[in-house]
Short mmCIF file of N, CA, C and O in Angstrom, two decimals:
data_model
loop_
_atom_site.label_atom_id
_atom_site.label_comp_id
_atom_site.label_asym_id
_atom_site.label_seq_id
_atom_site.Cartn_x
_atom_site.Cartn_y
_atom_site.Cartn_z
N UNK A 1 103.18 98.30 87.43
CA UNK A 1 102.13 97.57 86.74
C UNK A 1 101.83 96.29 87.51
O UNK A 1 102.75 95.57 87.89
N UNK A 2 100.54 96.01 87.75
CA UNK A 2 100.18 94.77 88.47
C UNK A 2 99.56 94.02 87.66
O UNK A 2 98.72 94.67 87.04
N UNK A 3 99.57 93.02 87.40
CA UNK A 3 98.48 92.12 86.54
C UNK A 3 97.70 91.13 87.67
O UNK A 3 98.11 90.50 88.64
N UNK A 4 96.70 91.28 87.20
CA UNK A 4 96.01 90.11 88.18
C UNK A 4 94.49 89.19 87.47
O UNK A 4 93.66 89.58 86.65
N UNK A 5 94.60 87.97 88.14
CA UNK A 5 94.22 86.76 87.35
C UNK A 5 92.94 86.31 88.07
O UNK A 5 93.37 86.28 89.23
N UNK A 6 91.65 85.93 88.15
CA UNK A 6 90.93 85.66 89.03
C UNK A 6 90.40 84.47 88.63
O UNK A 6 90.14 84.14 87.48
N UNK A 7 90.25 83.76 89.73
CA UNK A 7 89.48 81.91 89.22
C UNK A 7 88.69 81.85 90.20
O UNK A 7 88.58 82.55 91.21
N UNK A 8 87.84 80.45 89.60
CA UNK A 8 86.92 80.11 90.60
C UNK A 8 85.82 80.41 90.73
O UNK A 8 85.24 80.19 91.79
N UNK A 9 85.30 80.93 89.83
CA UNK A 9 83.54 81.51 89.32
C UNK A 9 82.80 80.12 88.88
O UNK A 9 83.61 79.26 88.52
N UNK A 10 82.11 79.92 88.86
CA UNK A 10 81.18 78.75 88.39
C UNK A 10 79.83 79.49 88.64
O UNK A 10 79.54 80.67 88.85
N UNK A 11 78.76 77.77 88.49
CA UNK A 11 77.71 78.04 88.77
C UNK A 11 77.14 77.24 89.92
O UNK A 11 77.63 76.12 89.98
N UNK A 12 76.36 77.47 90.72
CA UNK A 12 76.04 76.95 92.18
C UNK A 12 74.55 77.22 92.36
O UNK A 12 73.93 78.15 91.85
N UNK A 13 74.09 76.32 93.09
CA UNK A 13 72.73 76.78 93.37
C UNK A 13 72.01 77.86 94.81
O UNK A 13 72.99 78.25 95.45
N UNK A 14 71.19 78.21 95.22
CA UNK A 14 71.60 79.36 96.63
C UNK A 14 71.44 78.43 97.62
O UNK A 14 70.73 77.44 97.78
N UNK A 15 72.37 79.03 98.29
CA UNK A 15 72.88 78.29 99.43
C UNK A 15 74.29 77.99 99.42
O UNK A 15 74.94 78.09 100.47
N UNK A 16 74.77 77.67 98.47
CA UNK A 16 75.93 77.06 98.28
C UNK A 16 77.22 78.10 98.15
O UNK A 16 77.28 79.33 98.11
N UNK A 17 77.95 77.34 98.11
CA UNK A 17 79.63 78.32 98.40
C UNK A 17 80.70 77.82 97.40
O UNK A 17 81.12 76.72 97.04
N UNK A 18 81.02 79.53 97.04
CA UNK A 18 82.19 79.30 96.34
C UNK A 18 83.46 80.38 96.89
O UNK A 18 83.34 81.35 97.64
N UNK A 19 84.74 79.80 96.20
CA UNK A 19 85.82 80.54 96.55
C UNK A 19 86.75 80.84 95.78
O UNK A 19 87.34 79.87 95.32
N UNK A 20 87.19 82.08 95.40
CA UNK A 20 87.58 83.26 94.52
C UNK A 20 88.65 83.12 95.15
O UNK A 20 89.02 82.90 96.31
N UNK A 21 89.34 83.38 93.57
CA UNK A 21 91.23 83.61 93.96
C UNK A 21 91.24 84.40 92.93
O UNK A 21 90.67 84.49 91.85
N UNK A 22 92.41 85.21 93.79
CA UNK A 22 93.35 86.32 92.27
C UNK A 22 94.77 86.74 92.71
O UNK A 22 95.34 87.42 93.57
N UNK A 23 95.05 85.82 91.45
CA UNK A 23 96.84 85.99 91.87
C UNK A 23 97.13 87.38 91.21
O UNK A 23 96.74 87.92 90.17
N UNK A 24 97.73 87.66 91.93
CA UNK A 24 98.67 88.77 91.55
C UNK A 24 100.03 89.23 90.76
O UNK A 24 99.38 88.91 89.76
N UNK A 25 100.95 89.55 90.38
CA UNK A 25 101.67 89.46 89.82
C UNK A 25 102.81 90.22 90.60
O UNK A 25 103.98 90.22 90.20
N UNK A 26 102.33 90.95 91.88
CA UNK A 26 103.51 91.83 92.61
C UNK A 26 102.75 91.96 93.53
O UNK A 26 101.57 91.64 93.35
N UNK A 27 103.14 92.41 94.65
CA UNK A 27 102.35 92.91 96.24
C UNK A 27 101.69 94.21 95.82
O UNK A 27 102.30 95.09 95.21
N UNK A 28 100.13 94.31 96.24
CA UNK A 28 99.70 95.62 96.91
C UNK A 28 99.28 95.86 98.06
O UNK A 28 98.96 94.99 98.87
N UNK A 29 99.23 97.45 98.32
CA UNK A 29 98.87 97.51 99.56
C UNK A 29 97.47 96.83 99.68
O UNK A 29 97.17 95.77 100.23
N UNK A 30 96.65 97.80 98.97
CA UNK A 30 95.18 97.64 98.94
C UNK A 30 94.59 96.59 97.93
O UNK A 30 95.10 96.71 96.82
N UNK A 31 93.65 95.61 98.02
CA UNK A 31 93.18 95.03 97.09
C UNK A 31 91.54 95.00 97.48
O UNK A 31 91.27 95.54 98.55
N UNK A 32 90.61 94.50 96.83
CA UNK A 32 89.24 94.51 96.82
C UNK A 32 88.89 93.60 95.55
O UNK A 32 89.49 93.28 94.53
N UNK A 33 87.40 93.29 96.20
CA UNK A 33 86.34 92.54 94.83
C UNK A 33 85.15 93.12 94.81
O UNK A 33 84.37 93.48 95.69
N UNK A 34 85.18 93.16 93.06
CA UNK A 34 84.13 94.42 92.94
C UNK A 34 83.19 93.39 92.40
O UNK A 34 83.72 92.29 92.25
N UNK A 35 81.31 93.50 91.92
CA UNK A 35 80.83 92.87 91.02
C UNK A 35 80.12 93.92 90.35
O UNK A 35 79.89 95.11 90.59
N UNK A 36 79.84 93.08 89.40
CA UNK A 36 78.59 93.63 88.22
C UNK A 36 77.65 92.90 87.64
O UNK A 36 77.93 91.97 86.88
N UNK A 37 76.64 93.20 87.90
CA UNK A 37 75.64 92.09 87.21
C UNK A 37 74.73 93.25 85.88
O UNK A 37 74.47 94.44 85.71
N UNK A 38 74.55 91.96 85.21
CA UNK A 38 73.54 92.67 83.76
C UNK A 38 73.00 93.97 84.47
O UNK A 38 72.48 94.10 85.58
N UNK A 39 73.31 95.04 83.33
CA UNK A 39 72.54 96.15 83.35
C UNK A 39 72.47 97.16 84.61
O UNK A 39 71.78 98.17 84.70
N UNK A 40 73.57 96.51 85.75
CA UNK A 40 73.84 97.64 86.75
C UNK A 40 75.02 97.50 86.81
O UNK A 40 75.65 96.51 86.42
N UNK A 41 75.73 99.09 87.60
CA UNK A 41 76.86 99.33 87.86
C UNK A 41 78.06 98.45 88.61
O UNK A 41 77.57 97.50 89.23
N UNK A 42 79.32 98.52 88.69
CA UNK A 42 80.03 97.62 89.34
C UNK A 42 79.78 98.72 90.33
O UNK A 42 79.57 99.93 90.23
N UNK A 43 79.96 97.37 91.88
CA UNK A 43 79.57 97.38 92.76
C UNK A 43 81.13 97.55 93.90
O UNK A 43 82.21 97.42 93.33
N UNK A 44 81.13 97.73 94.86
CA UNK A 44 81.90 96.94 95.76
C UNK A 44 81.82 95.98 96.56
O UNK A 44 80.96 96.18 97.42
N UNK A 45 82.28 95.16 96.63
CA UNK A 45 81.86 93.82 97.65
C UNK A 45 82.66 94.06 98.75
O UNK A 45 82.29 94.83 99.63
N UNK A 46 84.02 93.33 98.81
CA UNK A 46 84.58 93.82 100.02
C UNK A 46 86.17 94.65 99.45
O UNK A 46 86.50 94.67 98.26
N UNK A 47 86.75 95.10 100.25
CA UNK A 47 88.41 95.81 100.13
C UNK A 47 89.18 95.15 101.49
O UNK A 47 88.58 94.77 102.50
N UNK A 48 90.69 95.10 101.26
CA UNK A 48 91.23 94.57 102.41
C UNK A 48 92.70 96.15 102.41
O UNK A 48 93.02 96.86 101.45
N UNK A 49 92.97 96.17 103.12
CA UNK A 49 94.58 96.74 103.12
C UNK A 49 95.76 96.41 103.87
O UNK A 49 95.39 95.54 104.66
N UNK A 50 96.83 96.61 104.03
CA UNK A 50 97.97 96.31 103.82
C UNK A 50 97.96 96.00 105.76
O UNK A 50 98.81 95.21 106.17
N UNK A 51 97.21 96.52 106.55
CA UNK A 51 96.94 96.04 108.06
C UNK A 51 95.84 95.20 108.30
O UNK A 51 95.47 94.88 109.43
N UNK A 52 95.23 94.79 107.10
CA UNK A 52 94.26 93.80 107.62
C UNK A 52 92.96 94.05 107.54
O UNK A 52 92.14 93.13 107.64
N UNK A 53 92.51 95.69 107.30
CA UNK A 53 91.54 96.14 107.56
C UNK A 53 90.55 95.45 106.50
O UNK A 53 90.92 94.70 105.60
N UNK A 54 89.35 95.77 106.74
CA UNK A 54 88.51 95.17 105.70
C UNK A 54 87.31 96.32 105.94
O UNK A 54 87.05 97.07 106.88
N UNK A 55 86.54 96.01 104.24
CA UNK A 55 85.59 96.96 104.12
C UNK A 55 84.31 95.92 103.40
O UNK A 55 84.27 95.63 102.21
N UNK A 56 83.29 95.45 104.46
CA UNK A 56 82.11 94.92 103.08
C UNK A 56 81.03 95.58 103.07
O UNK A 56 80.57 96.32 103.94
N UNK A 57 80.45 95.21 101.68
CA UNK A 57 79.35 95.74 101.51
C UNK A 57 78.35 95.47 102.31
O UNK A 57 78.70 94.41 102.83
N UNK A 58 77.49 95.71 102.69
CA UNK A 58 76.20 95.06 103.69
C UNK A 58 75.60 93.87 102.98
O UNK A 58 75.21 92.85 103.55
N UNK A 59 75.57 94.08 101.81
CA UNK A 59 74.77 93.11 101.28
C UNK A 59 75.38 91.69 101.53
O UNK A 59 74.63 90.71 101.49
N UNK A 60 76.92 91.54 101.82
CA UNK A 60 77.51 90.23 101.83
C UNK A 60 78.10 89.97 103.49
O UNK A 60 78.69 88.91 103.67
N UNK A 61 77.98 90.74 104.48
CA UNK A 61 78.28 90.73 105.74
C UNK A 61 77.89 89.73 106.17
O UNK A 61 76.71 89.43 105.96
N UNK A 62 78.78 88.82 106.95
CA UNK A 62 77.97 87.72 107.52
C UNK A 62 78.46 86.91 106.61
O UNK A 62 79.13 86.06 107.19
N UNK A 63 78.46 86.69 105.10
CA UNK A 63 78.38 85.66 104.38
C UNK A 63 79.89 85.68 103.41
O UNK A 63 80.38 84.67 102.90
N UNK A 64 80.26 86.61 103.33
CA UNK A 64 81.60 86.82 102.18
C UNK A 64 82.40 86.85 103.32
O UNK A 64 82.06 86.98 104.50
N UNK A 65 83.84 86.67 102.69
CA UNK A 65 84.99 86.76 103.93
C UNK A 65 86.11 87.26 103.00
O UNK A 65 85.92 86.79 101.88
N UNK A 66 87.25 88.08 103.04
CA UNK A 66 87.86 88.31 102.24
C UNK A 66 89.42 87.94 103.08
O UNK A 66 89.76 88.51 104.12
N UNK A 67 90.21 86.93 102.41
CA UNK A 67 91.39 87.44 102.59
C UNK A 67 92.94 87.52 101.78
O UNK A 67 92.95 87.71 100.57
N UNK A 68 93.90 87.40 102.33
CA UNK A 68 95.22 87.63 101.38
C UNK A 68 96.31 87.03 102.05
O UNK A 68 96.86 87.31 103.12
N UNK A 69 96.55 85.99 101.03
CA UNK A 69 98.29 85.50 101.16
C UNK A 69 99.59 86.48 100.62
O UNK A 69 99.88 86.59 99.43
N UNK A 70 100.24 87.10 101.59
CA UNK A 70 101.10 88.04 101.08
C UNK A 70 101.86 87.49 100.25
O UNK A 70 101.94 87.93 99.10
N UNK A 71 102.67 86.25 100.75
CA UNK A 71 103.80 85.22 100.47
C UNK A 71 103.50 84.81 98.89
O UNK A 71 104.22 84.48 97.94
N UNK A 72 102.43 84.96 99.03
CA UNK A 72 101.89 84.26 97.40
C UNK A 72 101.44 85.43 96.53
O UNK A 72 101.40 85.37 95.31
N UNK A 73 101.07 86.63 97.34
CA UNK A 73 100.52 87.65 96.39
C UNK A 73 99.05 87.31 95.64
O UNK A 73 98.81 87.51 94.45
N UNK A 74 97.96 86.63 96.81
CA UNK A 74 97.00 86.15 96.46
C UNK A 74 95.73 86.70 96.86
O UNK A 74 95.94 86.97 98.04
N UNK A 75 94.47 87.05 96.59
CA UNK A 75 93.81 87.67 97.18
C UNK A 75 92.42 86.33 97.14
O UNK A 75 92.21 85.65 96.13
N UNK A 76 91.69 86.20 98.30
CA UNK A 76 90.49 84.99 97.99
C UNK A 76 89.24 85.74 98.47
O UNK A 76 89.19 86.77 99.15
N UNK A 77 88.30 85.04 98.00
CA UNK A 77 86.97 85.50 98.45
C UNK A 77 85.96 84.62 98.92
O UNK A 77 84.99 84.33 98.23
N UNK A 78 86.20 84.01 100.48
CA UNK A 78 85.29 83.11 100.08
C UNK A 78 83.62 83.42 100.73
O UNK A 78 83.31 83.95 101.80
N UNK A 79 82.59 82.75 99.47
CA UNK A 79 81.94 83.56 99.56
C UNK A 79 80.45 82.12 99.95
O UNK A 79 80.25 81.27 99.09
N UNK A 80 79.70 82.10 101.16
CA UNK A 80 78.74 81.67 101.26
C UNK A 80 77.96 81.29 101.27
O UNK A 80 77.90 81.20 100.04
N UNK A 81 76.53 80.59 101.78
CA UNK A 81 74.82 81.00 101.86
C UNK A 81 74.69 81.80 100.31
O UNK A 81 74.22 82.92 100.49
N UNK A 82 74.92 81.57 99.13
CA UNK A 82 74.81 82.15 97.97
C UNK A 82 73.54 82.88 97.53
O UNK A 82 72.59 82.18 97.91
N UNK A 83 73.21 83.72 97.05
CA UNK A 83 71.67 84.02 96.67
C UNK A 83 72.15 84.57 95.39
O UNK A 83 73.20 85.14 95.08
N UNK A 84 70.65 84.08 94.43
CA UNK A 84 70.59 84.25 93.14
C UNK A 84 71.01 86.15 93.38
O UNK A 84 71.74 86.58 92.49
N UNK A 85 70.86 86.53 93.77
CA UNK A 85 70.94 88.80 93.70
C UNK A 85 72.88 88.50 94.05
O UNK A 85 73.39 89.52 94.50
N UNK A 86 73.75 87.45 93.90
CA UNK A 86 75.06 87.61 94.27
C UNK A 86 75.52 87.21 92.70
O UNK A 86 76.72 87.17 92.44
N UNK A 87 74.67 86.96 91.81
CA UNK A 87 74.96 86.33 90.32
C UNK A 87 75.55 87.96 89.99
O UNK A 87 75.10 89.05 90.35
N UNK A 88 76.72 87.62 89.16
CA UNK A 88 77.48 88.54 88.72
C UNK A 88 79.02 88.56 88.16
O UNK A 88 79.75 87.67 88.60
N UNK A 89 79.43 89.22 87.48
CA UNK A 89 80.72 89.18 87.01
C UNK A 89 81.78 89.87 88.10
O UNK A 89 81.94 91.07 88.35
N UNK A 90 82.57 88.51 88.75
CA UNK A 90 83.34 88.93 90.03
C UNK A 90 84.84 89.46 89.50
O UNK A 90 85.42 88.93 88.55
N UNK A 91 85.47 90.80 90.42
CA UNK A 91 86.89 91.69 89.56
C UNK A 91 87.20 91.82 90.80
O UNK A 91 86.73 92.23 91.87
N UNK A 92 88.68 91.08 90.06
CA UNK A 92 89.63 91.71 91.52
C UNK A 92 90.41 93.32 91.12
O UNK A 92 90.56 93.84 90.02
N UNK A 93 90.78 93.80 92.41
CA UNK A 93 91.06 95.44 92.09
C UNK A 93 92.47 95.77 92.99
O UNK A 93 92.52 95.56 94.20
N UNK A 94 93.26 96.17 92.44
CA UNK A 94 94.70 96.24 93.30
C UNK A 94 95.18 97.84 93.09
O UNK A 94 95.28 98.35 91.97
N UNK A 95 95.43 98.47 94.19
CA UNK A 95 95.80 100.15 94.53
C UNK A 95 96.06 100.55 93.21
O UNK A 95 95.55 100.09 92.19
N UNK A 96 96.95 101.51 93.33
CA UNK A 96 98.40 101.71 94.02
C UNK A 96 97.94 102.34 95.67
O UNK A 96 96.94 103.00 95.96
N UNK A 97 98.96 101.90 96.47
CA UNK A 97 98.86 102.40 97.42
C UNK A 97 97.72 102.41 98.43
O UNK A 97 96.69 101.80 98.14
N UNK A 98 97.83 103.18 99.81
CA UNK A 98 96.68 103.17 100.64
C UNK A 98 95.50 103.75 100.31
O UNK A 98 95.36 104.97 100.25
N UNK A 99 94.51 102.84 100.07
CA UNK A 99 92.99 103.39 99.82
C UNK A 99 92.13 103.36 101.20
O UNK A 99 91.05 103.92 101.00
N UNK A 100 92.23 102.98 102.30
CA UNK A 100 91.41 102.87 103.22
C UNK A 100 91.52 104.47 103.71
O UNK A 100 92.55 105.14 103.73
N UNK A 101 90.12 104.92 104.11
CA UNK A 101 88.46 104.06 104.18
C UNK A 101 88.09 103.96 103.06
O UNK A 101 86.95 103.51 103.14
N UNK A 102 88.40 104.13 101.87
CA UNK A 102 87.76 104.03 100.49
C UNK A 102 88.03 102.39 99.68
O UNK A 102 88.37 102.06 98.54
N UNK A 103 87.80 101.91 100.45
CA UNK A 103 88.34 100.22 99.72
C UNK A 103 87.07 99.62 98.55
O UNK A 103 87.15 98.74 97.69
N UNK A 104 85.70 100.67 99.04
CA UNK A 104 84.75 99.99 97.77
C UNK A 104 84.77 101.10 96.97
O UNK A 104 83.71 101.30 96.38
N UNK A 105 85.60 101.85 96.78
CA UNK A 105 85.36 102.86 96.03
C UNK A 105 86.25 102.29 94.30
O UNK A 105 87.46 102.23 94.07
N UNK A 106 85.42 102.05 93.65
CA UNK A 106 86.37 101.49 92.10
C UNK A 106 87.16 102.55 91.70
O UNK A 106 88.20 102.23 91.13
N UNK A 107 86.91 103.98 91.87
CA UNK A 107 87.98 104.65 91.29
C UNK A 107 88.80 104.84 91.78
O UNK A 107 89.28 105.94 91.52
N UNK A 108 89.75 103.80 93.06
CA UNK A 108 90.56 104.42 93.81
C UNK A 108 91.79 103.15 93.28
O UNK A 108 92.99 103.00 93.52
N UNK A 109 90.90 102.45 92.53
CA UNK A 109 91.69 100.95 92.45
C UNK A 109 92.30 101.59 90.88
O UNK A 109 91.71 102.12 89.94
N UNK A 110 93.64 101.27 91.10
CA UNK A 110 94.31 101.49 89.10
C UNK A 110 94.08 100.30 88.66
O UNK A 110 93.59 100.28 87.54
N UNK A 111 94.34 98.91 89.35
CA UNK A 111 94.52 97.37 88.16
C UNK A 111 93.19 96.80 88.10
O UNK A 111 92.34 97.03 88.96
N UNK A 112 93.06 96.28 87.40
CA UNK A 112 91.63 95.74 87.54
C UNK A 112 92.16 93.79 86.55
O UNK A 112 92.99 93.53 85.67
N UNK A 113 91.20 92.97 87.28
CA UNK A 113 91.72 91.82 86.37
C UNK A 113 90.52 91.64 85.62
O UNK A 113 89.65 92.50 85.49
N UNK A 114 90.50 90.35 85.08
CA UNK A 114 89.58 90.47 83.54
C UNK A 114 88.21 89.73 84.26
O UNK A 114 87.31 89.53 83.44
N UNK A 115 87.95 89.35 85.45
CA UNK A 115 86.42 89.35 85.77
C UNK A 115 86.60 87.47 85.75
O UNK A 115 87.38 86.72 85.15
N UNK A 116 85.36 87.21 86.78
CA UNK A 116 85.13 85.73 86.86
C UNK A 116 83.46 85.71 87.09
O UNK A 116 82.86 86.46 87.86
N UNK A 117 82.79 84.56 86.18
CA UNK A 117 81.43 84.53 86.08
C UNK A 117 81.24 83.67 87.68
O UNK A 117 81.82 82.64 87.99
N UNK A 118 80.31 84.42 88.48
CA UNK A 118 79.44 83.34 89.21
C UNK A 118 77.77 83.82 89.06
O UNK A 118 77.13 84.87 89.04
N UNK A 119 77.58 82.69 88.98
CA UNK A 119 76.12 82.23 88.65
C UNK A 119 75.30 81.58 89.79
O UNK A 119 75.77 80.51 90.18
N UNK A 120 74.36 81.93 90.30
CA UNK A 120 73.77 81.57 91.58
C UNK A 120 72.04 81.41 91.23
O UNK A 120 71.27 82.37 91.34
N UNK A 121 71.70 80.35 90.91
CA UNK A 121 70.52 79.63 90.72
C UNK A 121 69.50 78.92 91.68
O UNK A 121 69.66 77.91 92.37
N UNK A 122 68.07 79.96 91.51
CA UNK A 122 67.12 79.31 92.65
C UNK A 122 66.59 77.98 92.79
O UNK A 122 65.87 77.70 93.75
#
């Protein structure tokens, strides 16, 4: 069982940058951040795994960065150049086990944490 905690959602205007944390409660291999905004599906943003690899969405390339403190069991997101289309309810997502190449895939993730609001205003 993993529990995991995510902070650091606010509201910002575009352009501006914020940075996502989610502690963990034990090591995984695989972790990722998914979003969802009103009335569409959760998404994938980026996935990392247990060598480093990383998976982003296109939509945040260039502008999101994902990484992980093992030592701490921490996963961050820091995220950019903001645009109002990045407003959404941000979830961190932890294995079990190796998910790569599937790191945006949500059904590959078992933990899911309880979501962080960011709000991105024109």
């Amino acid at each position: 069982q993993v529990q995991l905690v995510e902070s650091g959602g606010g509201s910002v205007q575009a352009g501006g940058s914020l940075r996502l944390s989610c502690a963990a409660s034990t090591y995984s291999d695989s972790m990722g951040w998914f979003r969802q905004a009103p009335g569409k599906e959760r998404e994938g943003v980026v996935g990392i795994d247990s060598s480093g690899k990383t998976s982003y969405a296109d939509s945040v390339k260039g502008r999101f960065t994902i990484s992980k403190d093992n030592a701490k069991n921490t996963l961050y997101l820091q995220m950019n150049s903001l645009k109002p289309e990045d407003t959404a309810i941000y979830y961190c997502a932890a294995g079990p086990g190796a998910i790569w190449p599937s790191l945006l895939s949500a059904g590959r993730y078992k933990y899911w944490g309880q979501g962080t609001q960011v709000t991105v205003s024109s």
